[in-house]
Short mmCIF file of C-alpha atoms in Angstrom, two decimals:
data_model
loop_
_atom_site.label_atom_id
_atom_site.label_comp_id
_atom_site.label_asym_id
_atom_site.label_seq_id
_atom_site.Cartn_x
_atom_site.Cartn_y
_atom_site.Cartn_z
CA UNK A 1 21.20 -10.35 -30.19
CA UNK A 2 17.66 -10.79 -27.30
CA UNK A 3 15.66 -8.49 -25.72
CA UNK A 4 14.81 -8.15 -22.32
CA UNK A 5 13.96 -6.11 -19.51
CA UNK A 6 16.47 -4.28 -16.99
CA UNK A 7 15.95 -6.45 -13.54
CA UNK A 8 14.46 -3.90 -12.23
CA UNK A 9 11.22 -3.98 -14.19
CA UNK A 10 8.24 -5.85 -13.67
CA UNK A 11 5.98 -6.39 -16.89
CA UNK A 12 2.95 -8.46 -16.55
CA UNK A 13 0.64 -9.32 -19.35
CA UNK A 14 -2.77 -8.65 -17.92
CA UNK A 15 -6.80 -9.06 -19.66
CA UNK A 16 -6.71 -4.59 -20.58
CA UNK A 17 -3.40 -4.03 -22.00
CA UNK A 18 1.13 -4.68 -21.49
CA UNK A 19 1.67 -3.71 -17.42
CA UNK A 20 5.58 -1.80 -17.03
CA UNK A 21 6.55 -0.84 -13.58
CA UNK A 22 9.86 0.47 -12.97
CA UNK A 23 10.25 -0.02 -9.37
CA UNK A 24 13.74 2.89 -8.83
CA UNK A 25 10.90 5.38 -9.25
CA UNK A 26 9.12 6.85 -6.04
CA UNK A 27 6.11 7.77 -7.50
CA UNK A 28 5.01 4.28 -7.98
CA UNK A 29 5.48 5.23 -11.56
CA UNK A 30 3.57 2.60 -14.00
CA UNK A 31 3.68 2.52 -18.63
CA UNK A 32 0.54 1.12 -20.05
CA UNK A 33 0.68 -0.39 -23.53
CA UNK A 34 -2.32 -1.24 -25.91
CA UNK A 35 -2.78 -4.85 -27.25
CA UNK A 36 -1.20 -3.90 -30.02
CA UNK A 37 2.47 -4.73 -27.88
CA UNK A 38 1.62 -8.13 -26.56
CA UNK A 39 2.51 -10.36 -29.61
CA UNK A 40 6.41 -7.70 -29.94
CA UNK A 41 6.44 -7.97 -26.32
CA UNK A 42 5.71 -12.42 -26.02
CA UNK A 43 8.02 -13.20 -29.57
CA UNK A 44 11.03 -11.41 -27.23
CA UNK A 45 10.10 -13.12 -24.74
CA UNK A 46 10.05 -16.43 -25.65
CA UNK A 47 13.63 -16.05 -27.07
CA UNK A 48 12.98 -14.76 -30.76
CA UNK A 49 15.58 -12.81 -31.55
CA UNK A 50 15.32 -9.22 -31.86
CA UNK A 51 15.72 -8.08 -36.00
CA UNK A 52 13.20 -11.64 -36.47
CA UNK A 53 10.64 -9.32 -34.07
CA UNK A 54 11.67 -5.58 -35.77
CA UNK A 55 10.36 -7.64 -39.38
CA UNK A 56 7.35 -8.48 -38.21
CA UNK A 57 6.36 -5.40 -36.13
CA UNK A 58 4.74 -1.88 -37.63
CA UNK A 59 6.21 1.10 -38.38
CA UNK A 60 4.83 2.15 -34.95
CA UNK A 61 5.32 -0.37 -33.18
CA UNK A 62 8.92 -0.16 -33.98
CA UNK A 63 9.19 2.90 -32.47
CA UNK A 64 7.25 1.97 -29.44
CA UNK A 65 10.01 -0.46 -29.26
CA UNK A 66 12.66 2.22 -29.75
CA UNK A 67 11.42 4.44 -27.01
CA UNK A 68 11.28 1.64 -24.06
CA UNK A 69 15.06 1.09 -25.40
CA UNK A 70 15.85 4.96 -25.24
CA UNK A 71 13.91 4.88 -21.55
CA UNK A 72 16.29 2.45 -20.19
CA UNK A 73 13.32 -0.68 -19.96
CA UNK A 74 13.89 -2.53 -22.47
CA UNK A 75 18.01 -3.90 -22.93
CA UNK A 76 19.87 -5.75 -25.58
CA UNK A 77 21.16 -9.92 -23.88
CA UNK A 78 23.16 -11.77 -25.82
CA UNK A 79 20.83 -14.31 -24.27
CA UNK A 80 17.56 -15.07 -24.54
CA UNK A 81 15.37 -14.46 -20.79
CA UNK A 82 11.72 -14.89 -20.36
CA UNK A 83 10.34 -11.26 -18.95
CA UNK A 84 6.35 -11.16 -19.25
CA UNK A 85 5.08 -11.74 -16.35
CA UNK A 86 0.51 -13.22 -15.41
CA UNK A 87 -1.74 -15.23 -17.26
CA UNK A 88 -4.25 -13.18 -18.46
CA UNK A 89 -7.24 -13.45 -17.00
CA UNK A 90 -11.68 -12.35 -17.27
CA UNK A 91 -12.32 -9.03 -15.38
CA UNK A 92 -9.41 -9.20 -12.85
CA UNK A 93 -5.70 -9.18 -12.52
CA UNK A 94 -3.74 -11.97 -12.80
CA UNK A 95 -1.87 -11.60 -9.51
CA UNK A 96 -1.59 -9.14 -7.11
CA UNK A 97 0.56 -6.39 -7.66
CA UNK A 98 0.94 -5.72 -3.96
CA UNK A 99 1.67 -7.47 -0.80
CA UNK A 100 1.81 -6.57 3.02
CA UNK A 101 4.19 -8.92 4.70
CA UNK A 102 3.45 -8.75 7.96
CA UNK A 103 6.45 -11.08 10.13
CA UNK A 104 5.29 -9.89 13.41
CA UNK A 105 2.12 -9.02 15.50
CA UNK A 106 4.03 -8.16 18.14
CA UNK A 107 4.06 -4.19 19.31
CA UNK A 108 6.30 -2.64 21.53
CA UNK A 109 3.60 0.81 21.58
CA UNK A 110 -0.43 0.29 22.48
CA UNK A 111 -1.95 2.55 20.17
CA UNK A 112 -6.14 1.92 20.23
CA UNK A 113 -6.30 3.09 17.14
CA UNK A 114 -4.24 -0.18 15.69
CA UNK A 115 -5.17 -2.68 12.81
CA UNK A 116 -3.94 -5.49 13.61
CA UNK A 117 -6.87 -8.58 13.94
CA UNK A 118 -7.61 -8.28 17.94
CA UNK A 119 -8.57 -12.31 17.88
CA UNK A 120 -5.14 -12.96 17.76
CA UNK A 121 -4.57 -16.84 18.32
CA UNK A 122 -1.74 -19.29 18.47
CA UNK A 123 -1.12 -19.01 14.75
CA UNK A 124 0.19 -15.88 15.02
CA UNK A 125 2.74 -16.42 18.34
CA UNK A 126 6.88 -15.68 17.33
CA UNK A 127 7.02 -19.87 17.31
CA UNK A 128 5.08 -19.58 15.30
CA UNK A 129 6.25 -17.08 12.67
CA UNK A 130 7.91 -17.62 9.06
CA UNK A 131 11.45 -17.95 8.75
CA UNK A 132 13.94 -15.71 6.48
CA UNK A 133 14.16 -19.82 4.10
CA UNK A 134 10.53 -18.95 4.00
CA UNK A 135 10.50 -15.41 2.92
CA UNK A 136 12.57 -16.73 -0.17
CA UNK A 137 9.98 -18.86 -1.31
CA UNK A 138 7.14 -16.52 -0.39
CA UNK A 139 9.67 -13.82 -2.51
CA UNK A 140 10.43 -16.17 -5.81
CA UNK A 141 7.06 -16.29 -5.77
CA UNK A 142 5.97 -13.23 -5.39
CA UNK A 143 9.01 -11.91 -8.50
CA UNK A 144 7.33 -15.45 -10.91
CA UNK A 145 4.00 -13.99 -10.72
CA UNK A 146 5.00 -10.15 -10.98
CA UNK A 147 4.29 -8.10 -7.90
CA UNK A 148 6.18 -4.76 -7.32
CA UNK A 149 4.99 -3.20 -4.71
CA UNK A 150 5.68 -5.27 -1.33
CA UNK A 151 5.36 -3.26 2.13
CA UNK A 152 6.19 -4.65 5.31
CA UNK A 153 4.25 -4.25 8.09
CA UNK A 154 3.01 -5.14 11.96
CA UNK A 155 2.80 -4.70 14.66
CA UNK A 156 6.70 -3.21 14.47
CA UNK A 157 8.35 -4.99 12.05
CA UNK A 158 11.77 -4.54 14.15
CA UNK A 159 11.08 -6.79 16.60
CA UNK A 160 11.14 -9.28 14.68
CA UNK A 161 15.12 -10.72 14.88
CA UNK A 162 15.93 -11.07 11.46
CA UNK A 163 14.10 -8.51 10.20
CA UNK A 164 17.45 -6.75 8.21
CA UNK A 165 18.11 -10.03 7.17
CA UNK A 166 14.41 -9.66 5.92
CA UNK A 167 15.16 -6.35 4.35
CA UNK A 168 18.79 -7.67 2.36
CA UNK A 169 17.10 -10.27 0.83
CA UNK A 170 13.94 -8.49 -0.36
CA UNK A 171 15.95 -5.29 -1.90
CA UNK A 172 17.68 -8.34 -3.84
CA UNK A 173 13.92 -8.68 -6.25
CA UNK A 174 12.62 -6.59 -8.12
CA UNK A 175 10.02 -5.11 -6.08
CA UNK A 176 9.77 -1.32 -4.28
CA UNK A 177 9.22 -2.06 -1.14
CA UNK A 178 7.99 0.54 1.85
CA UNK A 179 8.25 -0.14 5.51
CA UNK A 180 6.35 0.62 8.20
CA UNK A 181 7.45 1.76 11.27
CA UNK A 182 7.09 3.60 14.98
CA UNK A 183 10.71 4.12 14.83
CA UNK A 184 11.71 3.27 18.54
CA UNK A 185 13.71 0.45 17.75
CA UNK A 186 16.08 2.15 15.49
CA UNK A 187 19.32 2.56 16.69
CA UNK A 188 23.18 3.20 15.77
CA UNK A 189 24.01 0.48 15.68
CA UNK A 190 21.06 -0.46 13.13
CA UNK A 191 20.92 2.21 10.37
CA UNK A 192 24.27 1.50 9.85
CA UNK A 193 23.22 -1.80 9.13
CA UNK A 194 20.07 -0.37 6.65
CA UNK A 195 22.94 2.17 5.46
CA UNK A 196 23.63 -0.82 3.15
CA UNK A 197 20.72 -0.86 1.19
CA UNK A 198 19.52 -0.16 -2.19
CA UNK A 199 17.45 3.21 -1.58
CA UNK A 200 16.59 3.44 -5.29
CA UNK A 201 14.28 0.90 -4.48
CA UNK A 202 12.82 1.39 -0.50
CA UNK A 203 11.72 4.08 2.22
CA UNK A 204 10.40 3.78 5.35
CA UNK A 205 7.31 4.80 7.11
CA UNK A 206 7.66 6.18 10.35
CA UNK A 207 4.14 6.77 12.26
CA UNK A 208 4.38 10.14 14.52
CA UNK A 209 0.73 10.08 16.45
CA UNK A 210 1.40 13.80 18.45
CA UNK A 211 2.96 16.88 17.67
CA UNK A 212 3.66 16.83 21.07
CA UNK A 213 5.17 14.58 24.02
CA UNK A 214 1.46 14.05 25.66
CA UNK A 215 -0.71 13.53 22.74
CA UNK A 216 1.54 10.70 21.00
CA UNK A 217 2.22 9.04 24.54
CA UNK A 218 -1.52 9.71 25.61
CA UNK A 219 -2.11 7.82 22.15
CA UNK A 220 0.40 5.13 21.61
CA UNK A 221 -0.21 4.21 24.69
CA UNK A 222 3.59 4.24 26.06
CA UNK A 223 5.30 6.87 28.41
CA UNK A 224 8.18 8.25 26.40
CA UNK A 225 7.35 6.55 22.63
CA UNK A 226 7.94 10.10 21.33
CA UNK A 227 11.37 10.70 22.18
CA UNK A 228 11.52 7.13 21.33
CA UNK A 229 10.35 7.71 17.43
CA UNK A 230 12.18 11.12 16.59
CA UNK A 231 15.65 9.21 17.91
CA UNK A 232 14.53 7.17 15.03
CA UNK A 233 13.58 9.38 12.41
CA UNK A 234 17.26 11.08 13.58
CA UNK A 235 19.42 8.23 13.59
CA UNK A 236 17.32 7.79 10.01
CA UNK A 237 18.80 11.55 8.70
CA UNK A 238 22.25 11.40 10.15
CA UNK A 239 22.80 8.17 7.24
CA UNK A 240 20.11 9.99 4.43
CA UNK A 241 17.82 7.28 4.85
CA UNK A 242 14.79 8.25 3.34
CA UNK A 243 11.66 8.50 4.82
CA UNK A 244 7.90 9.80 5.00
CA UNK A 245 6.50 10.80 7.96
CA UNK A 246 2.93 8.99 8.49
CA UNK A 247 0.21 10.75 10.95
CA UNK A 248 -2.95 9.46 11.83
CA UNK A 249 -5.11 11.93 11.96
CA UNK A 250 -7.44 11.89 14.95
CA UNK A 251 -9.45 14.96 17.01
CA UNK A 252 -6.86 15.13 19.85
CA UNK A 253 -3.80 15.57 17.17
CA UNK A 254 -5.10 18.01 14.61
CA UNK A 255 -6.66 21.66 17.00
CA UNK A 256 -3.48 23.42 16.20
CA UNK A 257 -2.05 22.61 12.65
CA UNK A 258 0.75 25.99 14.14
CA UNK A 259 2.55 23.90 16.74
CA UNK A 260 2.39 20.17 13.78
CA UNK A 261 4.10 22.45 11.09
CA UNK A 262 6.69 23.73 13.90
CA UNK A 263 7.09 20.91 15.66
CA UNK A 264 7.82 18.92 12.47
CA UNK A 265 9.67 21.79 10.74
CA UNK A 266 12.01 21.74 15.13
CA UNK A 267 13.19 18.05 13.39
CA UNK A 268 13.49 18.20 9.54
CA UNK A 269 11.38 16.18 8.68
CA UNK A 270 10.02 17.64 5.25
CA UNK A 271 7.68 14.89 3.62
CA UNK A 272 4.20 14.80 5.91
CA UNK A 273 1.98 11.93 4.31
CA UNK A 274 -1.66 12.07 6.30
CA UNK A 275 -3.43 9.87 7.14
CA UNK A 276 -7.33 9.38 7.59
CA UNK A 277 -8.46 6.86 11.36
CA UNK A 278 -10.17 3.99 9.79
CA UNK A 279 -12.39 2.57 12.71
CA UNK A 280 -11.34 -1.15 12.28
CA UNK A 281 -9.61 -3.56 14.77
CA UNK A 282 -8.84 -2.01 17.50
CA UNK A 283 -10.53 1.51 16.93
CA UNK A 284 -13.79 0.91 16.61
CA UNK A 285 -14.62 2.58 19.53
CA UNK A 286 -14.05 5.11 19.71
CA UNK A 287 -16.34 6.70 17.60
CA UNK A 288 -15.21 10.45 19.68
CA UNK A 289 -12.03 10.51 17.46
CA UNK A 290 -13.15 9.94 13.94
CA UNK A 291 -12.99 12.80 11.45
CA UNK A 292 -15.62 12.77 8.57
CA UNK A 293 -13.63 12.36 5.07
CA UNK A 294 -14.49 16.19 5.29
CA UNK A 295 -13.65 17.00 8.37
CA UNK A 296 -10.10 15.29 7.04
CA UNK A 297 -10.08 17.06 3.95
CA UNK A 298 -11.20 20.26 5.19
CA UNK A 299 -8.01 19.32 7.71
CA UNK A 300 -4.80 18.45 5.59
CA UNK A 301 -6.55 21.24 3.46
CA UNK A 302 -5.94 24.21 6.38
CA UNK A 303 -2.67 22.50 6.87
CA UNK A 304 -1.10 22.39 2.96
CA UNK A 305 -2.60 26.44 3.17
CA UNK A 306 0.11 27.03 6.01
CA UNK A 307 2.59 25.03 4.80
CA UNK A 308 2.37 27.71 1.74
CA UNK A 309 2.00 31.02 3.83
CA UNK A 310 4.28 30.11 6.68
CA UNK A 311 7.17 27.55 5.31
CA UNK A 312 7.20 28.32 2.08
CA UNK A 313 5.38 25.06 1.06
CA UNK A 314 9.13 23.35 2.15
CA UNK A 315 6.66 20.40 3.82
CA UNK A 316 5.74 17.86 0.67
CA UNK A 317 2.20 16.90 1.97
CA UNK A 318 0.14 13.90 0.82
CA UNK A 319 -3.13 12.39 1.70
CA UNK A 320 -5.32 9.29 1.85
CA UNK A 321 -8.29 9.21 2.57
CA UNK A 322 -11.82 7.10 1.90
CA UNK A 323 -13.50 9.00 -0.69
CA UNK A 324 -10.90 11.16 -1.62
CA UNK A 325 -11.77 11.27 -6.24
CA UNK A 326 -15.17 11.86 -4.63
CA UNK A 327 -14.15 14.96 -2.87
CA UNK A 328 -11.35 16.18 -4.73
CA UNK A 329 -13.93 15.81 -8.01
CA UNK A 330 -10.93 13.98 -9.04
CA UNK A 331 -11.36 10.28 -11.73
CA UNK A 332 -8.59 8.67 -12.21
CA UNK A 333 -8.46 8.44 -17.03
CA UNK A 334 -6.28 5.47 -17.14
CA UNK A 335 -7.90 1.65 -16.83
CA UNK A 336 -5.94 0.25 -14.23
CA UNK A 337 -5.87 3.18 -11.84
CA UNK A 338 -9.18 3.01 -12.27
CA UNK A 339 -10.64 -0.56 -11.60
CA UNK A 340 -7.30 -1.23 -10.11
CA UNK A 341 -5.02 0.74 -8.38
CA UNK A 342 -7.72 3.27 -6.48
CA UNK A 343 -10.24 2.41 -2.68
CA UNK A 344 -10.44 -0.42 -2.03
CA UNK A 345 -7.66 -2.24 -3.46
CA UNK A 346 -9.01 -6.18 -2.82
CA UNK A 347 -8.59 -6.46 -5.82
CA UNK A 348 -5.08 -5.53 -6.38
CA UNK A 349 -3.60 -6.90 -2.83
CA UNK A 350 -2.68 -9.41 -0.87
CA UNK A 351 -1.87 -9.68 3.12
CA UNK A 352 0.52 -12.14 4.44
CA UNK A 353 0.11 -13.01 8.01
CA UNK A 354 3.07 -13.22 10.94
CA UNK A 355 2.40 -17.47 10.43
CA UNK A 356 2.08 -17.60 6.22
CA UNK A 357 -1.28 -17.42 6.60
CA UNK A 358 -3.81 -15.15 3.31
CA UNK A 359 -5.59 -12.31 4.06
CA UNK A 360 -7.64 -10.89 1.29
CA UNK A 361 -6.67 -7.40 3.42
CA UNK A 362 -5.65 -7.67 6.97
CA UNK A 363 -8.74 -5.66 8.34
CA UNK A 364 -11.12 -8.44 6.88
CA UNK A 365 -8.29 -11.21 8.54
CA UNK A 366 -10.43 -10.60 12.37
CA UNK A 367 -13.69 -11.97 10.08
CA UNK A 368 -12.25 -15.36 8.61
CA UNK A 369 -10.81 -13.48 6.02
CA UNK A 370 -7.85 -16.17 5.91
CA UNK A 371 -5.98 -18.37 3.85
CA UNK A 372 -3.60 -20.32 5.72
CA UNK A 373 -0.46 -22.52 4.01
CA UNK A 374 -0.74 -19.59 1.35
CA UNK A 375 3.02 -20.51 0.61
CA UNK A 376 2.39 -24.00 0.03
CA UNK A 377 -0.60 -23.19 -1.46
CA UNK A 378 0.89 -20.93 -3.87
CA UNK A 379 0.66 -17.79 -4.22
CA UNK A 380 -0.99 -17.18 -7.25
CA UNK A 381 -3.02 -20.86 -6.78
CA UNK A 382 -3.86 -18.61 -3.95
CA UNK A 383 -5.57 -15.58 -5.97
CA UNK A 384 -7.00 -17.10 -8.70
CA UNK A 385 -8.63 -19.47 -6.83
CA UNK A 386 -8.63 -19.73 -3.09
CA UNK A 387 -12.96 -19.16 -2.33
CA UNK A 388 -12.04 -16.35 0.47
CA UNK A 389 -10.52 -14.53 -2.11
CA UNK A 390 -13.06 -14.23 -4.79
CA UNK A 391 -15.63 -13.68 -2.53
CA UNK A 392 -14.00 -10.43 -1.67
CA UNK A 393 -12.59 -8.89 -5.03
CA UNK A 394 -17.38 -10.23 -5.46
CA UNK A 395 -17.46 -7.64 -2.77
CA UNK A 396 -16.19 -4.67 -5.43
CA UNK A 397 -17.88 -6.08 -8.36
CA UNK A 398 -21.10 -5.32 -6.73
CA UNK A 399 -24.02 -2.62 -7.19
CA UNK A 400 -24.98 -2.29 -3.74
CA UNK A 401 -29.26 -1.12 -4.27
CA UNK A 402 -28.21 2.34 -2.36
CA UNK A 403 -24.81 2.85 -5.03
CA UNK A 404 -27.73 2.29 -7.71
CA UNK A 405 -26.89 5.64 -9.85
CA UNK A 406 -23.49 6.65 -8.44
CA UNK A 407 -20.83 7.91 -10.90
CA UNK A 408 -18.02 6.70 -8.62
CA UNK A 409 -19.46 2.98 -8.31
CA UNK A 410 -16.79 1.64 -10.06
CA UNK A 411 -13.18 3.48 -8.91
CA UNK A 412 -15.48 3.18 -5.08
CA UNK A 413 -16.00 -0.70 -5.21
CA UNK A 414 -18.07 -0.31 -2.58
CA UNK A 415 -14.61 0.91 0.09
CA UNK A 416 -14.24 -1.29 2.83
CA UNK A 417 -15.89 -4.49 4.18
CA UNK A 418 -13.70 -4.80 7.33
CA UNK A 419 -15.48 -1.28 8.05
CA UNK A 420 -19.11 -2.35 7.90
CA UNK A 421 -19.10 -5.42 9.07
CA UNK A 422 -17.24 -3.95 11.89
CA UNK A 423 -20.42 -1.70 12.71
CA UNK A 424 -22.08 -3.72 12.17
CA UNK A 425 -23.63 -4.08 8.66
CA UNK A 426 -23.80 -7.27 6.37
CA UNK A 427 -21.73 -8.25 2.55
CA UNK A 428 -24.50 -6.63 0.49
CA UNK A 429 -24.54 -2.79 2.77
CA UNK A 430 -23.05 0.20 2.01
CA UNK A 431 -20.23 2.17 4.10
CA UNK A 432 -22.04 4.88 5.97
CA UNK A 433 -19.04 7.11 5.33
CA UNK A 434 -20.07 8.04 1.67
CA UNK A 435 -21.02 11.71 1.18
CA UNK A 436 -24.03 9.72 -0.54
CA UNK A 437 -24.68 7.63 1.33
CA UNK A 438 -24.76 10.18 3.98
CA UNK A 439 -27.07 12.11 1.71
CA UNK A 440 -29.70 9.05 2.03
CA UNK A 441 -29.88 9.11 5.34
CA UNK A 442 -28.31 5.54 6.37
CA UNK A 443 -26.95 4.62 8.47
CA UNK A 444 -24.48 1.55 10.07
CA UNK A 445 -26.05 -0.44 13.26
CA UNK A 446 -23.36 0.01 14.99
CA UNK A 447 -23.31 3.91 14.73
CA UNK A 448 -26.86 4.73 15.45
CA UNK A 449 -27.37 6.74 18.46
CA UNK A 450 -23.84 7.48 18.92
CA UNK A 451 -22.52 11.11 19.16
CA UNK A 452 -19.41 11.32 16.44
CA UNK A 453 -18.64 14.76 18.37
#
């Protein structure tokens, strides 16, 4: 009898640990095993019979193998099957763990904060978008590399004619999938097709940009978009399709927190994820809408307090913002979280653009951080050898002059390079949204003499 892992489990051999990810866990949970477990797991992956592995294990190693079997992570098999992914590489991951695919940059809204590249050239036209056959090749490479998180973004993904086929295909692979959409194109026919997917591995993320029609439609630039988004949410609810509501916080949509929660309670929307407005892409010139990390945090805390006092914690509220660990004073305590799973994520992510090009981050694409023909060149090859990806990772390893002595530098990783470049800084400039950088009086050129209020 042999040992292997479940089809929906990803096990990677990295330079620091054995990393195990269960794609069916709702909160992207992972296990970390120390290096003592590399040998027995590699033996299992190479086809050694279970009794031979146990004969070479210490009592502690045997007990860990038993634990993994009891948890359903390892299973017995009558035939050997390789399951360990990754070749350990010094001070870097063997492959990205998060890949974002952008099936199209086309969109039916005109949100002024959109982060898709402004210099959309001919390479991103519809005739150059990847086919379903291309996505099969891509997903196969991602599986072989040990990628376990897949995001589907855009543009508006549902403008891609074969998006449902792409979703059904991705659902067959060991990925935890999040699909971001404005919801306006989800009707009863689409929701019935979506209902056939395995939603233990998929979460929809629907964007609403205001608690009223006027606020939402003003931000999207399209009259009637609020009603279409609510209609799409209703379709998801009818089919019991899990989703979370993304709410990008700007000054125009956060002034009345009572109406905000009341509007979402009215539509039975209980999962709210508040997102920080990054001045990148189309939103670089909207300084007047910007909230500082502290202002953002304060607004979210007010909403959480209102949720407790008025709604008996009906809403499950999450939020993401730069420098969150410094403001919250919470530092990850494991190596993977501290070095790869916290912001900035250039050490662990990759974006695939509509034409199959790769970028370390979509926000960096407009600054030339693009590697063409990613599928043909090979995802793992690009991750390891591309000069563009090496340069992006280098940014996260620098200790900038203004950041020396900071106790959160290894988590911060100098934050958002795209924001810095968009504000007139260079590769070696710090992110001036950092509370510590603000205290020493540093300001990026694009923010000087600008009234943030």
